[in-house]
Amino acid sequence: MSSDEVILPVLPDPPDGRPWQAPAALEERLYGLCQAREAGDERASYDYLRVIAAQGLYRPVPIHAGVDAPPVVITLSDGTRVVVVYTAGVLPQPHDEIVYEFVTLHRLGRLWPDDVEALGVNLQTPCEAWFAFDEEEREIWTELTQDLFRPDDLADRVETRRTGTPADKETLRGLACGAHLCYANGDAWNTLDWHGAGFSAEVERLAESWGITDHDSWADTQQRLLACEVSPWAWDFTLDARTWLLQQFGRADITLWRDTVEQTLRDRISGSVPEEEIERTATALRLLVGQIARYEARFRADGLLPPDGHVRTVAAWDLGRATMVARWGLGARHATQHEMRTAVERAGADVRNRYGDWAEFSAGYVLGRCLHFDEETFGTWYTSVLDAHHALTSAPDSPWLTVPLH
């Protein structure tokens, strides 16, 4: 189905009274509360409200209308006017003209249009709920948001969709390459219908972190990531020297590794650049050898590498980000669904060719992140991604335990 055919979600009730397979854990919880309400549980509607206050919602708006645009209102057959909002798991394929903005329950109350009487959550799905709106309700929404909404609580988790996911193994492999960033942001790793943090937030993310503001800048960055040309060349140059030593001599002590890196550099560029530049680069590479060795020693101590393990390539740092920039590009409407999927699958194919398993891929990603940000402080740039590694290599619904790399 094309994005021109679906604007608001429509999920049918299960046939023959069978239980509904909710798209994710959040909708399953809301579905259970809907069933409890129908069974006469008087608290179920309030509990439903508490859940969406803690999680936040998505509301449809015309593209480029902005986060301050008034909510979309629909009029029912009886004349009732209703503001419509949805949870992340039921959102449809991204549309060219209508986008979804993230909104808290408090913020929704502040944007509320005049003369609208009701809120409809997840309408036309088995976990739909209705709430009357007035000034007293607005204050309840504010209090619940203040008490329950904690953005950090939505991050650092393995989020897996159960329905509406691609079946193609190449696509799933590519999506699994973004598991570190999906975990950090609390996003579902296995959906192609990407809305992320909401349209405006996706636009802002790419502009501020990547300098991507349109299709051309997205395509350029995407291509450089897929070619592993964003990270400094020196990282894999240094690692390749050790790989060569191990293949040739079966050993690569740090002194031999440093000497080999320097000699390889001189053999390649001697006579083509000034001697002073060669000396500066050689010194930097010798220091890099020590830095990598110290990171790997810490990785082994923390279970990120096996006792005799080492990192062969940090390509994972570019390729893991490539699969996410692809999805963020769709979320910001800088890329089409086809372009996003193609980039995701290319990243997955390259990761499969370069790494033996997901744990090795993860170690390469972590080393790239640390070389980029951490500066050997072993601070949160390292500890947060170490936690993600352990979660992603152990959680039952982790992509790295459900999608084979080979």
mmCIF file of C-alpha atoms in Angstrom:
data_model
loop_
_atom_site.group_PDB
_atom_site.id
_atom_site.type_symbol
_atom_site.label_atom_id
_atom_site.label_comp_id
_atom_site.label_asym_id
_atom_site.label_seq_id
_atom_site.Cartn_x
_atom_site.Cartn_y
_atom_site.Cartn_z
ATOM 1 C CA MET A 1 0.000 0.000 0.000
ATOM 2 C CA SER A 2 1.420 3.383 -0.941
ATOM 3 C CA SER A 3 1.733 6.296 1.459
ATOM 4 C CA ASP A 4 -0.937 8.098 -0.574
ATOM 5 C CA GLU A 5 -3.571 5.547 0.468
ATOM 6 C CA VAL A 6 -3.305 5.626 4.277
ATOM 7 C CA ILE A 7 -3.240 8.740 6.433
ATOM 8 C CA LEU A 8 -4.819 7.682 9.726
ATOM 9 C CA PRO A 9 -4.232 4.180 11.118
ATOM 10 C CA VAL A 10 -6.885 1.501 10.662
ATOM 11 C CA LEU A 11 -6.356 -1.852 12.386
ATOM 12 C CA PRO A 12 -9.301 -4.270 12.324
ATOM 13 C CA ASP A 13 -10.604 -6.194 15.305
ATOM 14 C CA PRO A 14 -9.496 -9.849 15.369
ATOM 15 C CA PRO A 15 -12.006 -12.245 13.814
ATOM 16 C CA ASP A 16 -14.170 -14.646 15.802
ATOM 17 C CA GLY A 17 -13.400 -12.973 19.110
ATOM 18 C CA ARG A 18 -9.809 -14.176 19.111
ATOM 19 C CA PRO A 19 -7.165 -12.174 21.046
ATOM 20 C CA TRP A 20 -5.610 -9.310 19.141
ATOM 21 C CA GLN A 21 -1.914 -9.466 18.265
ATOM 22 C CA ALA A 22 -0.847 -5.969 19.281
ATOM 23 C CA PRO A 23 1.988 -4.355 17.320
ATOM 24 C CA ALA A 24 4.112 -3.744 20.425
ATOM 25 C CA ALA A 25 4.144 -4.027 24.205
ATOM 26 C CA LEU A 26 2.541 -0.594 24.716
ATOM 27 C CA GLU A 27 -0.490 -1.384 22.584
ATOM 28 C CA GLU A 28 -0.802 -4.795 24.207
ATOM 29 C CA ARG A 29 -1.022 -3.102 27.587
ATOM 30 C CA LEU A 30 -3.638 -0.635 26.328
ATOM 31 C CA TYR A 31 -5.609 -3.481 24.747
ATOM 32 C CA GLY A 32 -5.665 -5.263 28.089
ATOM 33 C CA LEU A 33 -7.022 -2.122 29.755
ATOM 34 C CA CYS A 34 -9.715 -1.838 27.078
ATOM 35 C CA GLN A 35 -10.787 -5.397 27.806
ATOM 36 C CA ALA A 36 -10.772 -4.690 31.544
ATOM 37 C CA ARG A 37 -12.954 -1.632 30.977
ATOM 38 C CA GLU A 38 -15.452 -3.689 28.983
ATOM 39 C CA ALA A 39 -15.501 -6.215 31.803
ATOM 40 C CA GLY A 40 -16.567 -3.493 34.212
ATOM 41 C CA ASP A 41 -13.265 -2.360 35.728
ATOM 42 C CA GLU A 42 -14.025 1.236 36.660
ATOM 43 C CA ARG A 43 -10.355 2.150 37.026
ATOM 44 C CA ALA A 44 -9.276 0.881 33.606
ATOM 45 C CA SER A 45 -9.937 4.154 31.758
ATOM 46 C CA TYR A 46 -7.887 6.126 34.285
ATOM 47 C CA ASP A 47 -5.085 3.577 34.074
ATOM 48 C CA TYR A 48 -5.175 3.925 30.283
ATOM 49 C CA LEU A 49 -4.791 7.680 30.721
ATOM 50 C CA ARG A 50 -1.831 7.160 33.029
ATOM 51 C CA VAL A 51 -0.105 4.929 30.482
ATOM 52 C CA ILE A 52 -0.370 7.435 27.630
ATOM 53 C CA ALA A 53 0.673 10.249 29.975
ATOM 54 C CA ALA A 54 3.874 8.331 30.729
ATOM 55 C CA GLN A 55 4.574 7.309 27.130
ATOM 56 C CA GLY A 56 3.479 10.309 25.076
ATOM 57 C CA LEU A 57 1.482 10.306 21.855
ATOM 58 C CA TYR A 58 1.678 11.130 18.157
ATOM 59 C CA ARG A 59 -0.710 13.481 16.406
ATOM 60 C CA PRO A 60 -1.213 13.955 12.662
ATOM 61 C CA VAL A 61 -0.583 17.410 11.190
ATOM 62 C CA PRO A 62 0.040 18.744 7.672
ATOM 63 C CA ILE A 63 3.714 18.559 6.766
ATOM 64 C CA HIS A 64 5.700 21.625 7.880
ATOM 65 C CA ALA A 65 2.804 22.825 10.054
ATOM 66 C CA GLY A 66 5.113 22.488 13.041
ATOM 67 C CA VAL A 67 4.829 21.282 16.607
ATOM 68 C CA ASP A 68 2.615 24.239 17.537
ATOM 69 C CA ALA A 69 -0.018 23.515 14.899
ATOM 70 C CA PRO A 70 -3.513 22.903 16.276
ATOM 71 C CA PRO A 71 -4.512 19.249 16.613
ATOM 72 C CA VAL A 72 -6.361 17.562 13.783
ATOM 73 C CA VAL A 73 -10.084 17.333 14.510
ATOM 74 C CA ILE A 74 -12.516 14.900 12.938
ATOM 75 C CA THR A 75 -16.304 15.154 13.075
ATOM 76 C CA LEU A 76 -18.280 12.008 13.787
ATOM 77 C CA SER A 77 -21.619 11.163 12.223
ATOM 78 C CA ASP A 78 -23.443 12.485 15.299
ATOM 79 C CA GLY A 79 -21.653 15.829 15.029
ATOM 80 C CA THR A 80 -19.166 15.227 17.837
ATOM 81 C CA ARG A 81 -15.786 16.829 17.169
ATOM 82 C CA VAL A 82 -12.816 14.732 18.267
ATOM 83 C CA VAL A 83 -9.076 15.321 18.471
ATOM 84 C CA VAL A 84 -7.261 12.185 17.273
ATOM 85 C CA VAL A 85 -3.920 10.913 18.595
ATOM 86 C CA TYR A 86 -2.069 7.608 18.387
ATOM 87 C CA THR A 87 0.612 5.537 20.049
ATOM 88 C CA ALA A 88 3.791 4.671 18.166
ATOM 89 C CA GLY A 89 2.981 1.069 17.317
ATOM 90 C CA VAL A 90 -0.165 1.785 15.288
ATOM 91 C CA LEU A 91 1.245 4.569 13.093
ATOM 92 C CA PRO A 92 0.956 3.949 9.341
ATOM 93 C CA GLN A 93 3.590 4.168 6.623
ATOM 94 C CA PRO A 94 4.956 7.741 6.389
ATOM 95 C CA HIS A 95 2.875 9.958 4.127
ATOM 96 C CA ASP A 96 4.061 12.687 1.790
ATOM 97 C CA GLU A 97 1.696 15.377 3.082
ATOM 98 C CA ILE A 98 0.617 14.310 6.571
ATOM 99 C CA VAL A 99 3.206 13.735 9.292
ATOM 100 C CA TYR A 100 3.068 12.770 12.949
ATOM 101 C CA GLU A 101 4.402 14.987 15.727
ATOM 102 C CA PHE A 102 5.202 13.672 19.185
ATOM 103 C CA VAL A 103 3.184 15.324 21.959
ATOM 104 C CA THR A 104 2.784 14.859 25.690
ATOM 105 C CA LEU A 105 -0.672 14.773 27.224
ATOM 106 C CA HIS A 106 0.045 18.101 28.938
ATOM 107 C CA ARG A 107 1.124 19.763 25.693
ATOM 108 C CA LEU A 108 -1.926 18.391 23.911
ATOM 109 C CA GLY A 109 -4.169 20.024 26.506
ATOM 110 C CA ARG A 110 -2.463 23.393 25.932
ATOM 111 C CA LEU A 111 -2.952 23.130 22.173
ATOM 112 C CA TRP A 112 -6.584 22.066 22.506
ATOM 113 C CA PRO A 113 -8.950 23.761 19.996
ATOM 114 C CA ASP A 114 -12.072 25.563 21.102
ATOM 115 C CA ASP A 115 -15.389 23.738 20.995
ATOM 116 C CA VAL A 116 -13.897 20.245 20.775
ATOM 117 C CA GLU A 117 -15.445 17.867 23.238
ATOM 118 C CA ALA A 118 -13.445 14.648 23.153
ATOM 119 C CA LEU A 119 -10.099 12.962 22.686
ATOM 120 C CA GLY A 120 -9.883 9.781 20.639
ATOM 121 C CA VAL A 121 -6.807 7.616 21.190
ATOM 122 C CA ASN A 122 -5.957 4.928 18.634
ATOM 123 C CA LEU A 123 -9.329 5.194 16.908
ATOM 124 C CA GLN A 124 -10.261 2.332 14.573
ATOM 125 C CA THR A 125 -7.938 -0.066 16.391
ATOM 126 C CA PRO A 126 -8.731 -2.700 19.019
ATOM 127 C CA CYS A 127 -7.053 -0.534 21.693
ATOM 128 C CA GLU A 128 -9.047 2.644 21.097
ATOM 129 C CA ALA A 129 -10.215 4.812 23.974
ATOM 130 C CA TRP A 130 -12.274 7.979 24.365
ATOM 131 C CA PHE A 131 -11.938 10.773 26.889
ATOM 132 C CA ALA A 132 -14.177 13.777 27.451
ATOM 133 C CA PHE A 133 -12.355 17.110 27.612
ATOM 134 C CA ASP A 134 -12.918 20.169 29.798
ATOM 135 C CA GLU A 135 -10.821 22.454 31.985
ATOM 136 C CA GLU A 136 -10.781 19.977 34.850
ATOM 137 C CA GLU A 137 -9.548 17.262 32.502
ATOM 138 C CA ARG A 138 -6.840 19.574 31.186
ATOM 139 C CA GLU A 139 -5.469 19.965 34.707
ATOM 140 C CA ILE A 140 -5.546 16.205 35.246
ATOM 141 C CA TRP A 141 -3.534 15.733 32.049
ATOM 142 C CA THR A 142 -0.978 18.263 33.254
ATOM 143 C CA GLU A 143 -0.636 16.603 36.648
ATOM 144 C CA LEU A 144 -0.279 13.143 35.144
ATOM 145 C CA THR A 145 2.376 14.313 32.697
ATOM 146 C CA GLN A 146 4.345 16.028 35.451
ATOM 147 C CA ASP A 147 4.128 12.930 37.638
ATOM 148 C CA LEU A 148 4.723 10.230 35.029
ATOM 149 C CA PHE A 149 6.442 11.482 31.873
ATOM 150 C CA ARG A 150 10.188 10.938 32.045
ATOM 151 C CA PRO A 151 11.861 11.024 28.607
ATOM 152 C CA ASP A 152 14.826 9.042 29.904
ATOM 153 C CA ASP A 153 12.493 6.212 30.834
ATOM 154 C CA LEU A 154 11.640 5.781 27.154
ATOM 155 C CA ALA A 155 15.300 5.233 26.208
ATOM 156 C CA ASP A 156 17.785 2.410 26.797
ATOM 157 C CA ARG A 157 15.506 -0.482 25.979
ATOM 158 C CA VAL A 158 15.057 -3.172 23.357
ATOM 159 C CA GLU A 159 11.838 -2.277 21.537
ATOM 160 C CA THR A 160 10.571 -4.859 19.065
ATOM 161 C CA ARG A 161 7.481 -4.676 16.862
ATOM 162 C CA ARG A 162 5.411 -7.825 16.644
ATOM 163 C CA THR A 163 3.286 -7.023 13.598
ATOM 164 C CA GLY A 164 3.717 -5.004 10.413
ATOM 165 C CA THR A 165 7.403 -5.854 10.152
ATOM 166 C CA PRO A 166 9.345 -6.866 7.034
ATOM 167 C CA ALA A 167 9.785 -10.586 6.438
ATOM 168 C CA ASP A 168 12.762 -10.283 4.108
ATOM 169 C CA LYS A 169 15.937 -11.434 5.884
ATOM 170 C CA GLU A 170 18.175 -8.951 4.049
ATOM 171 C CA THR A 171 16.022 -6.070 5.238
ATOM 172 C CA LEU A 172 15.882 -7.363 8.799
ATOM 173 C CA ARG A 173 19.650 -7.823 8.838
ATOM 174 C CA GLY A 174 20.111 -4.203 7.761
ATOM 175 C CA LEU A 175 17.664 -2.982 10.389
ATOM 176 C CA ALA A 176 19.475 -5.006 13.047
ATOM 177 C CA CYS A 177 22.651 -3.049 12.267
ATOM 178 C CA GLY A 178 21.032 -0.009 13.888
ATOM 179 C CA ALA A 179 20.298 -1.823 17.134
ATOM 180 C CA HIS A 180 22.699 0.256 19.230
ATOM 181 C CA LEU A 181 21.019 3.546 18.305
ATOM 182 C CA CYS A 182 17.516 2.088 18.461
ATOM 183 C CA TYR A 183 18.283 0.852 21.964
ATOM 184 C CA ALA A 184 19.672 4.228 23.048
ATOM 185 C CA ASN A 185 16.585 6.062 21.774
ATOM 186 C CA GLY A 186 14.009 3.436 22.753
ATOM 187 C CA ASP A 187 12.906 3.038 19.123
ATOM 188 C CA ALA A 188 11.586 -0.129 17.530
ATOM 189 C CA TRP A 189 14.446 -1.652 15.555
ATOM 190 C CA ASN A 190 12.382 -3.697 13.083
ATOM 191 C CA THR A 191 9.987 -1.254 11.419
ATOM 192 C CA LEU A 192 10.230 0.384 8.008
ATOM 193 C CA ASP A 193 7.325 2.726 8.829
ATOM 194 C CA TRP A 194 9.659 5.172 10.545
ATOM 195 C CA HIS A 195 8.303 8.089 12.579
ATOM 196 C CA GLY A 196 10.970 8.134 15.279
ATOM 197 C CA ALA A 197 10.631 11.033 17.687
ATOM 198 C CA GLY A 198 8.108 12.789 15.438
ATOM 199 C CA PHE A 199 8.577 14.694 12.192
ATOM 200 C CA SER A 200 10.000 17.945 13.558
ATOM 201 C CA ALA A 201 12.355 16.103 15.901
ATOM 202 C CA GLU A 202 13.663 13.968 13.034
ATOM 203 C CA VAL A 203 14.261 17.084 10.913
ATOM 204 C CA GLU A 204 16.073 18.741 13.814
ATOM 205 C CA ARG A 205 18.148 15.653 14.597
ATOM 206 C CA LEU A 206 19.547 15.448 11.078
ATOM 207 C CA ALA A 207 20.144 19.179 10.773
ATOM 208 C CA GLU A 208 21.919 19.596 14.108
ATOM 209 C CA SER A 209 23.895 16.361 14.273
ATOM 210 C CA TRP A 210 24.622 15.755 10.606
ATOM 211 C CA GLY A 211 24.105 19.010 8.719
ATOM 212 C CA ILE A 212 21.429 17.276 6.641
ATOM 213 C CA THR A 213 18.689 19.651 5.528
ATOM 214 C CA ASP A 214 17.378 18.214 2.266
ATOM 215 C CA HIS A 215 17.488 15.204 -0.018
ATOM 216 C CA ASP A 216 20.861 16.003 -1.573
ATOM 217 C CA SER A 217 22.667 16.451 1.728
ATOM 218 C CA TRP A 218 21.017 13.298 3.044
ATOM 219 C CA ALA A 219 22.058 11.306 -0.048
ATOM 220 C CA ASP A 220 25.650 12.574 0.178
ATOM 221 C CA THR A 221 25.999 11.699 3.858
ATOM 222 C CA GLN A 222 24.269 8.378 3.344
ATOM 223 C CA GLN A 223 26.650 7.402 0.572
ATOM 224 C CA ARG A 224 29.744 8.364 2.586
ATOM 225 C CA LEU A 225 28.525 6.339 5.566
ATOM 226 C CA LEU A 226 27.834 3.298 3.405
ATOM 227 C CA ALA A 227 31.311 3.654 1.909
ATOM 228 C CA CYS A 228 32.784 3.938 5.448
ATOM 229 C CA GLU A 229 34.264 7.310 4.549
ATOM 230 C CA VAL A 230 32.927 9.361 7.472
ATOM 231 C CA SER A 231 35.224 7.920 10.148
ATOM 232 C CA PRO A 232 38.936 8.838 9.948
ATOM 233 C CA TRP A 233 40.942 6.618 7.612
ATOM 234 C CA ALA A 234 43.626 6.167 10.289
ATOM 235 C CA TRP A 235 41.452 3.905 12.442
ATOM 236 C CA ASP A 236 41.117 1.006 10.014
ATOM 237 C CA PHE A 237 44.577 1.702 8.577
ATOM 238 C CA THR A 238 45.996 0.978 12.019
ATOM 239 C CA LEU A 239 43.827 -2.080 12.587
ATOM 240 C CA ASP A 240 44.674 -3.458 9.130
ATOM 241 C CA ALA A 241 48.377 -3.364 10.008
ATOM 242 C CA ARG A 242 47.769 -5.636 12.988
ATOM 243 C CA THR A 243 45.616 -7.980 10.917
ATOM 244 C CA TRP A 244 48.456 -8.282 8.397
ATOM 245 C CA LEU A 245 50.972 -9.046 11.144
ATOM 246 C CA LEU A 246 48.774 -11.765 12.599
ATOM 247 C CA GLN A 247 48.293 -13.326 9.187
ATOM 248 C CA GLN A 248 51.988 -13.214 8.327
ATOM 249 C CA PHE A 249 53.643 -13.993 11.662
ATOM 250 C CA GLY A 250 50.903 -15.082 14.022
ATOM 251 C CA ARG A 251 51.762 -12.309 16.466
ATOM 252 C CA ALA A 252 51.445 -8.535 16.786
ATOM 253 C CA ASP A 253 52.977 -7.210 19.984
ATOM 254 C CA ILE A 254 52.473 -3.500 20.451
ATOM 255 C CA THR A 255 56.039 -2.498 19.485
ATOM 256 C CA LEU A 256 55.938 -4.479 16.261
ATOM 257 C CA TRP A 257 52.453 -3.140 15.550
ATOM 258 C CA ARG A 258 53.589 0.475 15.989
ATOM 259 C CA ASP A 259 56.640 -0.041 13.791
ATOM 260 C CA THR A 260 54.592 -1.725 11.083
ATOM 261 C CA VAL A 261 51.995 1.054 11.049
ATOM 262 C CA GLU A 262 54.681 3.699 10.698
ATOM 263 C CA GLN A 263 56.625 1.833 8.028
ATOM 264 C CA THR A 264 53.479 1.130 6.005
ATOM 265 C CA LEU A 265 52.606 4.817 6.131
ATOM 266 C CA ARG A 266 56.071 5.844 4.958
ATOM 267 C CA ASP A 267 56.063 3.291 2.140
ATOM 268 C CA ARG A 268 52.762 4.603 0.856
ATOM 269 C CA ILE A 269 53.224 8.367 0.995
ATOM 270 C CA SER A 270 56.971 9.008 1.078
ATOM 271 C CA GLY A 271 57.893 11.597 -1.522
ATOM 272 C CA SER A 272 54.306 12.721 -2.089
ATOM 273 C CA VAL A 273 53.873 14.850 1.038
ATOM 274 C CA PRO A 274 56.268 16.986 3.090
ATOM 275 C CA GLU A 275 58.450 15.111 5.591
ATOM 276 C CA GLU A 276 57.087 17.177 8.486
ATOM 277 C CA GLU A 277 53.573 15.961 7.721
ATOM 278 C CA ILE A 278 54.772 12.366 7.534
ATOM 279 C CA GLU A 279 56.386 12.712 10.954
ATOM 280 C CA ARG A 280 53.231 14.208 12.499
ATOM 281 C CA THR A 281 51.057 11.487 11.015
ATOM 282 C CA ALA A 282 53.423 8.709 12.053
ATOM 283 C CA THR A 283 53.482 10.002 15.622
ATOM 284 C CA ALA A 284 49.694 10.174 15.706
ATOM 285 C CA LEU A 285 49.384 6.608 14.395
ATOM 286 C CA ARG A 286 51.831 5.257 16.973
ATOM 287 C CA LEU A 287 49.764 6.927 19.692
ATOM 288 C CA LEU A 288 46.597 5.489 18.166
ATOM 289 C CA VAL A 289 48.009 1.969 18.478
ATOM 290 C CA GLY A 290 48.358 2.443 22.212
ATOM 291 C CA GLN A 291 44.914 3.969 22.509
ATOM 292 C CA ILE A 292 43.270 1.050 20.687
ATOM 293 C CA ALA A 293 45.201 -1.463 22.779
ATOM 294 C CA ARG A 294 44.032 0.142 26.003
ATOM 295 C CA TYR A 295 40.412 0.218 24.850
ATOM 296 C CA GLU A 296 40.572 -3.434 23.863
ATOM 297 C CA ALA A 297 42.016 -4.371 27.255
ATOM 298 C CA ARG A 298 39.038 -2.667 28.904
ATOM 299 C CA PHE A 299 36.656 -4.342 26.448
ATOM 300 C CA ARG A 300 38.005 -7.763 27.453
ATOM 301 C CA ALA A 301 37.655 -6.962 31.128
ATOM 302 C CA ASP A 302 34.035 -5.870 30.586
ATOM 303 C CA GLY A 303 33.029 -8.850 28.450
ATOM 304 C CA LEU A 304 32.757 -6.849 25.243
ATOM 305 C CA LEU A 305 35.554 -8.920 23.710
ATOM 306 C CA PRO A 306 36.583 -12.504 24.483
ATOM 307 C CA PRO A 307 39.805 -12.942 26.515
ATOM 308 C CA ASP A 308 41.962 -13.199 23.377
ATOM 309 C CA GLY A 309 39.765 -11.037 21.146
ATOM 310 C CA HIS A 310 40.492 -7.836 19.293
ATOM 311 C CA VAL A 311 38.716 -5.533 16.841
ATOM 312 C CA ARG A 312 39.508 -6.077 13.168
ATOM 313 C CA THR A 313 37.613 -3.103 11.767
ATOM 314 C CA VAL A 314 35.547 -0.155 12.990
ATOM 315 C CA ALA A 315 33.418 -0.156 9.834
ATOM 316 C CA ALA A 316 30.497 -0.952 12.154
ATOM 317 C CA TRP A 317 30.589 2.633 13.437
ATOM 318 C CA ASP A 318 29.773 4.037 9.993
ATOM 319 C CA LEU A 319 27.520 1.191 8.866
ATOM 320 C CA GLY A 320 25.508 1.117 12.082
ATOM 321 C CA ARG A 321 24.903 4.850 11.777
ATOM 322 C CA ALA A 322 24.177 4.495 8.060
ATOM 323 C CA THR A 323 21.172 2.284 8.683
ATOM 324 C CA MET A 324 19.812 4.871 11.134
ATOM 325 C CA VAL A 325 20.500 7.925 8.966
ATOM 326 C CA ALA A 326 18.498 6.077 6.322
ATOM 327 C CA ARG A 327 15.519 5.785 8.677
ATOM 328 C CA TRP A 328 15.898 9.311 10.024
ATOM 329 C CA GLY A 329 15.959 10.518 6.422
ATOM 330 C CA LEU A 330 12.569 8.942 5.815
ATOM 331 C CA GLY A 331 11.241 10.350 9.078
ATOM 332 C CA ALA A 332 12.314 13.847 7.993
ATOM 333 C CA ARG A 333 11.010 13.250 4.439
ATOM 334 C CA HIS A 334 14.483 13.771 2.966
ATOM 335 C CA ALA A 335 14.407 10.202 1.627
ATOM 336 C CA THR A 336 11.785 7.966 0.054
ATOM 337 C CA GLN A 337 10.711 4.603 1.411
ATOM 338 C CA HIS A 338 12.590 2.895 -1.434
ATOM 339 C CA GLU A 339 15.787 4.886 -0.820
ATOM 340 C CA MET A 340 15.646 4.120 2.871
ATOM 341 C CA ARG A 341 15.146 0.410 2.365
ATOM 342 C CA THR A 342 17.901 0.195 -0.234
ATOM 343 C CA ALA A 343 20.381 1.900 2.111
ATOM 344 C CA VAL A 344 19.387 -0.332 5.017
ATOM 345 C CA GLU A 345 19.904 -3.481 2.955
ATOM 346 C CA ARG A 346 23.267 -2.254 1.633
ATOM 347 C CA ALA A 347 24.466 -1.647 5.181
ATOM 348 C CA GLY A 348 23.353 -5.115 6.243
ATOM 349 C CA ALA A 349 25.107 -6.793 3.324
ATOM 350 C CA ASP A 350 28.380 -5.005 4.083
ATOM 351 C CA VAL A 351 28.195 -5.856 7.781
ATOM 352 C CA ARG A 352 27.651 -9.509 6.882
ATOM 353 C CA ASN A 353 30.757 -9.430 4.656
ATOM 354 C CA ARG A 354 32.956 -7.758 7.264
ATOM 355 C CA TYR A 355 31.973 -9.431 10.554
ATOM 356 C CA GLY A 356 31.673 -12.978 11.799
ATOM 357 C CA ASP A 357 28.850 -12.356 14.267
ATOM 358 C CA TRP A 358 26.860 -9.592 15.942
ATOM 359 C CA ALA A 359 29.109 -9.469 18.995
ATOM 360 C CA GLU A 360 32.105 -8.727 16.773
ATOM 361 C CA PHE A 361 30.082 -6.073 14.949
ATOM 362 C CA SER A 362 29.134 -4.522 18.281
ATOM 363 C CA ALA A 363 32.748 -4.373 19.474
ATOM 364 C CA GLY A 364 33.725 -2.569 16.262
ATOM 365 C CA TYR A 365 30.864 -0.124 16.727
ATOM 366 C CA VAL A 366 31.806 0.554 20.350
ATOM 367 C CA LEU A 367 35.462 1.135 19.494
ATOM 368 C CA GLY A 368 34.478 3.593 16.763
ATOM 369 C CA ARG A 369 32.200 5.442 19.141
ATOM 370 C CA CYS A 370 34.893 5.596 21.808
ATOM 371 C CA LEU A 371 37.568 6.829 19.393
ATOM 372 C CA HIS A 372 35.108 9.462 18.187
ATOM 373 C CA PHE A 373 33.798 10.726 21.525
ATOM 374 C CA ASP A 374 35.299 9.210 24.651
ATOM 375 C CA GLU A 375 38.978 10.293 24.636
ATOM 376 C CA GLU A 376 39.878 7.437 26.994
ATOM 377 C CA THR A 377 37.797 8.764 29.857
ATOM 378 C CA PHE A 378 35.704 5.564 29.905
ATOM 379 C CA GLY A 379 32.769 7.796 30.786
ATOM 380 C CA THR A 380 29.161 7.633 29.651
ATOM 381 C CA TRP A 381 30.139 7.568 25.977
ATOM 382 C CA TYR A 382 31.547 4.134 26.793
ATOM 383 C CA THR A 383 29.426 2.860 29.675
ATOM 384 C CA SER A 384 26.099 3.571 27.980
ATOM 385 C CA VAL A 385 27.031 1.666 24.853
ATOM 386 C CA LEU A 386 28.537 -1.147 26.950
ATOM 387 C CA ASP A 387 25.159 -1.518 28.665
ATOM 388 C CA ALA A 388 23.499 -1.591 25.244
ATOM 389 C CA HIS A 389 25.895 -4.311 24.088
ATOM 390 C CA HIS A 390 25.071 -6.538 27.046
ATOM 391 C CA ALA A 391 21.319 -5.979 26.606
ATOM 392 C CA LEU A 392 21.415 -6.614 22.860
ATOM 393 C CA THR A 393 23.394 -9.818 23.253
ATOM 394 C CA SER A 394 21.060 -11.207 25.915
ATOM 395 C CA ALA A 395 17.489 -9.868 25.567
ATOM 396 C CA PRO A 396 15.216 -12.575 24.092
ATOM 397 C CA ASP A 397 13.680 -10.221 21.515
ATOM 398 C CA SER A 398 16.971 -8.562 20.567
ATOM 399 C CA PRO A 399 17.617 -8.476 16.811
ATOM 400 C CA TRP A 400 21.021 -10.026 17.436
ATOM 401 C CA LEU A 401 19.389 -13.150 18.859
ATOM 402 C CA THR A 402 16.544 -13.338 16.338
ATOM 403 C CA VAL A 403 18.170 -12.264 13.035
ATOM 404 C CA PRO A 404 21.166 -14.340 11.923
ATOM 405 C CA LEU A 405 24.058 -12.306 10.568
ATOM 406 C CA HIS A 406 25.028 -15.261 8.367
#
